[in-house]
mmCIF file of C-alpha atoms in Angstrom:
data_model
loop_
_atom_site.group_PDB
_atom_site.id
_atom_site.type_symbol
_atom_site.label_atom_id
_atom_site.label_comp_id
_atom_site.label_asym_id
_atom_site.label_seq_id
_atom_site.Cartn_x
_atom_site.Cartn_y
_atom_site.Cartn_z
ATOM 1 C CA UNK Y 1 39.411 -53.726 14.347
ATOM 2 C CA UNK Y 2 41.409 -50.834 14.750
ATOM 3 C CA UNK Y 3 39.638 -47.573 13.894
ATOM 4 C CA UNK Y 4 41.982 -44.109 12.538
ATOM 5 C CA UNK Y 5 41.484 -41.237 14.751
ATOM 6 C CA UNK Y 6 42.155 -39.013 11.753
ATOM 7 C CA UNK Y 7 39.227 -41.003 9.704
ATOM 8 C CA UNK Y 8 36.760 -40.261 12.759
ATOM 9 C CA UNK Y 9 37.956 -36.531 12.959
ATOM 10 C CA UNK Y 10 37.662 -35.866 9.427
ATOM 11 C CA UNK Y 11 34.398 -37.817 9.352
ATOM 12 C CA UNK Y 12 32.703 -35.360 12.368
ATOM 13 C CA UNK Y 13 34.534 -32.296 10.120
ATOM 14 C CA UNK Y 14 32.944 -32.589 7.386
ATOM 15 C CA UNK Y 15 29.832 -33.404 8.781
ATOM 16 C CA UNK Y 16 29.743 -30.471 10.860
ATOM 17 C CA UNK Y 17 30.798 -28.311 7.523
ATOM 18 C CA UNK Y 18 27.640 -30.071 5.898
ATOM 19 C CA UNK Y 19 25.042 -29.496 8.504
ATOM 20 C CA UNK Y 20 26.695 -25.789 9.445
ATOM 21 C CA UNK Y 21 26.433 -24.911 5.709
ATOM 22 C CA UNK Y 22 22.787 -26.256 5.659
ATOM 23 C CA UNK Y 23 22.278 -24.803 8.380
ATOM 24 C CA UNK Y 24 23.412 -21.350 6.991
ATOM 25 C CA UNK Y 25 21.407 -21.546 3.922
ATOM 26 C CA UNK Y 26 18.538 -22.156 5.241
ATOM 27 C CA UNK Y 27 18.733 -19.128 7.633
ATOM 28 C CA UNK Y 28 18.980 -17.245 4.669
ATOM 29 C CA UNK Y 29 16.655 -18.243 2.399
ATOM 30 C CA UNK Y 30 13.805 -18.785 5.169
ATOM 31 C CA UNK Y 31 13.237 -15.047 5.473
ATOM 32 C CA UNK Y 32 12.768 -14.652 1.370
ATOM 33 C CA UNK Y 33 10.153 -17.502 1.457
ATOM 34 C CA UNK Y 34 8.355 -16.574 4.832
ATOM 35 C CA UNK Y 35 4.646 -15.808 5.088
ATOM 36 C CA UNK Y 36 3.551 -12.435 6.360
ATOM 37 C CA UNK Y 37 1.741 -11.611 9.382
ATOM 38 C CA UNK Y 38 0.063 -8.870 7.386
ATOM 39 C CA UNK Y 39 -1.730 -8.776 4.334
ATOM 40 C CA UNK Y 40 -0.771 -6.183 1.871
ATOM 41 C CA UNK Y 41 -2.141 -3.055 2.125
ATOM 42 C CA UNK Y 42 -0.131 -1.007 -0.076
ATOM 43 C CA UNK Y 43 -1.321 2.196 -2.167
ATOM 44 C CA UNK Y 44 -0.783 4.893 -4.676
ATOM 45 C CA UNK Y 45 -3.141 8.231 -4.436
ATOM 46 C CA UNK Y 46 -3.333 10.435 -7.066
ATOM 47 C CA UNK Y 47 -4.840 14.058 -7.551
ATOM 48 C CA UNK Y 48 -5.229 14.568 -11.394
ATOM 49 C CA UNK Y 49 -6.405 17.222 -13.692
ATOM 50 C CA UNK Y 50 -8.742 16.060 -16.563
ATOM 51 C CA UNK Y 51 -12.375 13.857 -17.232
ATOM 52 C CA UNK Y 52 -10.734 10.343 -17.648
ATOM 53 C CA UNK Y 53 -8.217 8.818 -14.827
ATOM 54 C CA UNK Y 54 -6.777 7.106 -17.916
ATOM 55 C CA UNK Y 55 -5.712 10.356 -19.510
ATOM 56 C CA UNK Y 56 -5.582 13.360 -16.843
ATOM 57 C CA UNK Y 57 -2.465 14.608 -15.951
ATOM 58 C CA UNK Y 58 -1.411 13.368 -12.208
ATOM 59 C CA UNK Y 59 -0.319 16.638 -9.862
ATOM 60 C CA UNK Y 60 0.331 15.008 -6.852
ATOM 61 C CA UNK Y 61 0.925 11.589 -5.505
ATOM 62 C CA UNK Y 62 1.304 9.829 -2.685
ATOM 63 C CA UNK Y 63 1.747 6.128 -1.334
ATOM 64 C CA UNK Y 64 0.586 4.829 1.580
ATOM 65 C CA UNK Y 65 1.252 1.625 3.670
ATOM 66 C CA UNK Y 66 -1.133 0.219 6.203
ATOM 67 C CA UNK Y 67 0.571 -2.612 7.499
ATOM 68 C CA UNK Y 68 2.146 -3.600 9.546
ATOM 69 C CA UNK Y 69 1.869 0.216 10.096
ATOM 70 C CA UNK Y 70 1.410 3.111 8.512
ATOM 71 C CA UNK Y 71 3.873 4.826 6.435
ATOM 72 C CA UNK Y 72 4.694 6.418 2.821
ATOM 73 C CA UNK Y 73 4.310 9.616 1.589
ATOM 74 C CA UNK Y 74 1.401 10.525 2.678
ATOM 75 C CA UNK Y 75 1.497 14.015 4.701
ATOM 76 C CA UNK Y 76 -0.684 11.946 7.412
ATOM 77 C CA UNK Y 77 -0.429 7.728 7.197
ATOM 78 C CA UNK Y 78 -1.944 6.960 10.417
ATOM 79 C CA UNK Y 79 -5.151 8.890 10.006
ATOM 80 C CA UNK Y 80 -5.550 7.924 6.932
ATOM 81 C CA UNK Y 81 -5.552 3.903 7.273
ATOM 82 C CA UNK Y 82 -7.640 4.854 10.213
ATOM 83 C CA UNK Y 83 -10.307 5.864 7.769
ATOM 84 C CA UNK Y 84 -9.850 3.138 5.214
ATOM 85 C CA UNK Y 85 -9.825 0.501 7.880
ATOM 86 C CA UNK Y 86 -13.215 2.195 9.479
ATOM 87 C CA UNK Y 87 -15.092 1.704 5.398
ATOM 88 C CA UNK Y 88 -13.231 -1.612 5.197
ATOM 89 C CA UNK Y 89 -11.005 0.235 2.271
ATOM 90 C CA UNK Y 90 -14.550 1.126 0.247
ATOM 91 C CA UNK Y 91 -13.252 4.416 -0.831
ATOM 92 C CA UNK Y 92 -16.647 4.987 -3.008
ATOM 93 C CA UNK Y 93 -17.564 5.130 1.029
ATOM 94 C CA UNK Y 94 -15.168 7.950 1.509
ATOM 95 C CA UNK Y 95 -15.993 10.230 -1.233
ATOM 96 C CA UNK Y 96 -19.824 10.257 -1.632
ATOM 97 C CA UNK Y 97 -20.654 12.146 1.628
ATOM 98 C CA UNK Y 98 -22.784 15.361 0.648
ATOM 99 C CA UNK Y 99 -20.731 19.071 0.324
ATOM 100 C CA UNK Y 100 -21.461 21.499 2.005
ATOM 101 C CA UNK Y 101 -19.497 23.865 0.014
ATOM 102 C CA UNK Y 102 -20.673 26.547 -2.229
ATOM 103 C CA UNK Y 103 -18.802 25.719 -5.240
ATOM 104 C CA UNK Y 104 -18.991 27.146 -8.877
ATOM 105 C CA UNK Y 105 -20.216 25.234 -11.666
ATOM 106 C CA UNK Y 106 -16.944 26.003 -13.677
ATOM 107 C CA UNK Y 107 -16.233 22.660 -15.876
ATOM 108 C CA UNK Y 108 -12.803 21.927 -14.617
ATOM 109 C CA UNK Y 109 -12.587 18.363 -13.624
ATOM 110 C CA UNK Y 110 -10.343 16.718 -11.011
ATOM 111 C CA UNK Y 111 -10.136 12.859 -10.343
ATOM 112 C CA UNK Y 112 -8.756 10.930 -7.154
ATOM 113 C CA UNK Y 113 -7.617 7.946 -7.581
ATOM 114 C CA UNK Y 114 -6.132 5.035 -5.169
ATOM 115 C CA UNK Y 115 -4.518 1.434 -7.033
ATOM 116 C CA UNK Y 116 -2.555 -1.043 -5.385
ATOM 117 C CA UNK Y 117 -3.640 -3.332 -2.187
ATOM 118 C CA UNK Y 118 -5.943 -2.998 0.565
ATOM 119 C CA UNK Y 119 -5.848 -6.363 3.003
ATOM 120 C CA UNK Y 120 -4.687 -8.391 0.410
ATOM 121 C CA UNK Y 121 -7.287 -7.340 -2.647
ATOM 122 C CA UNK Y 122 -6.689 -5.612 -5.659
ATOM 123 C CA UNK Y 123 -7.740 -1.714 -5.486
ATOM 124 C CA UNK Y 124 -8.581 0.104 -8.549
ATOM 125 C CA UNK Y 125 -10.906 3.602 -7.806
ATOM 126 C CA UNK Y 126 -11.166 6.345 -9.523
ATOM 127 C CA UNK Y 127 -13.889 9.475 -9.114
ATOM 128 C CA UNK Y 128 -14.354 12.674 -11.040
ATOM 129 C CA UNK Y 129 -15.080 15.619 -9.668
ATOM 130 C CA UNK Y 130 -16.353 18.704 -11.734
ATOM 131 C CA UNK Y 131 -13.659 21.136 -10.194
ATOM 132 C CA UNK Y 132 -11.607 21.292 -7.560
ATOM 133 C CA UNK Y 133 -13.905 23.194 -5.086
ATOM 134 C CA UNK Y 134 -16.056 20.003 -5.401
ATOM 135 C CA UNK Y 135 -13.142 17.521 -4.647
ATOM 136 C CA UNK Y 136 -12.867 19.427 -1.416
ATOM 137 C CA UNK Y 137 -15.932 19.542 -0.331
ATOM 138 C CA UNK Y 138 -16.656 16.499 -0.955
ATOM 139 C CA UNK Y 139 -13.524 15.248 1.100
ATOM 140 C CA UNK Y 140 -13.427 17.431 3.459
ATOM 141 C CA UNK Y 141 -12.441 16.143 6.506
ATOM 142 C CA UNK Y 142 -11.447 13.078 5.044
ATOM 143 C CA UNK Y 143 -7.726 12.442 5.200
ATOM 144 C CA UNK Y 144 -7.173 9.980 2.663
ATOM 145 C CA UNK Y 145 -7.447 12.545 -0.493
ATOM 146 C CA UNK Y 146 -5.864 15.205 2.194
ATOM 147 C CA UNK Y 147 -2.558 15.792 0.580
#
């Protein structure tokens, strides 16, 4: 039996068109579908004015990532996840060290807030403060809430 060169050629073409195009799609979808090496740790921070961090009016905001490093908007990203990663992202842990700050007792509240990810969990914290001299004392030296 005689075989056609041609037959073979086309044969090994369009195999190689197959595979190749395979080939290419799965390059490109593998990245879309690919686990990460990291587990999310991706936040919003929030200075607000008001009693309820439902309702107070947000005057600054940042984001911060902390993997696989640290970046956003955050003046200071490094130090920062430093700090979370030292309370294992507990910010009740961050904000409930004493003042020492001789504030007023003015009724002006301020709440921090942080949502998004920390390691992979769900974040949702939220503290009131009765002024603003109280937020920073009671962060201070804390770089998280330092923006």
């Amino acid at each position: 039996m005689r075989r056609n060169p041609h037959a073979a050629f086309a044969t090994v073409t369009a195999t190689a068109l197959l595979l190749g195009g395979f080939a290419t799609a799965t390059a490109q979808a593998a990245p879309a579908g690919a686990p990460s090496l990291y587990a999310p740790s991706a936040l919003v921070l929030t200075v607000a004015r008001g009693e309820d961090p439902l309702t107070a009016t947000v005057e600054r905001a940042v984001t911060l990532t902390c993997a696989p490093t640290a970046e956003g908007t955050h003046p200071t990203p490094a130090a920062a996840c430093k700090e979370l990663a030292a309370v294992q992202g507990k910010f009740s842990e961050l904000t409930a060290g004493p003042s020492n700050r001789t504030c007023t007792r003015q009724w002006d509240p301020v709440v921090v807030s942080a949502h998004g990810a920390w390691q992979g969990r769900q974040v949702r914290f939220s503290t009131t403060y009765g002024n603003a001299c109280e937020m920073a004392g009671s962060t201070n030296g804390n770089a998280v809430f330092a923006f």
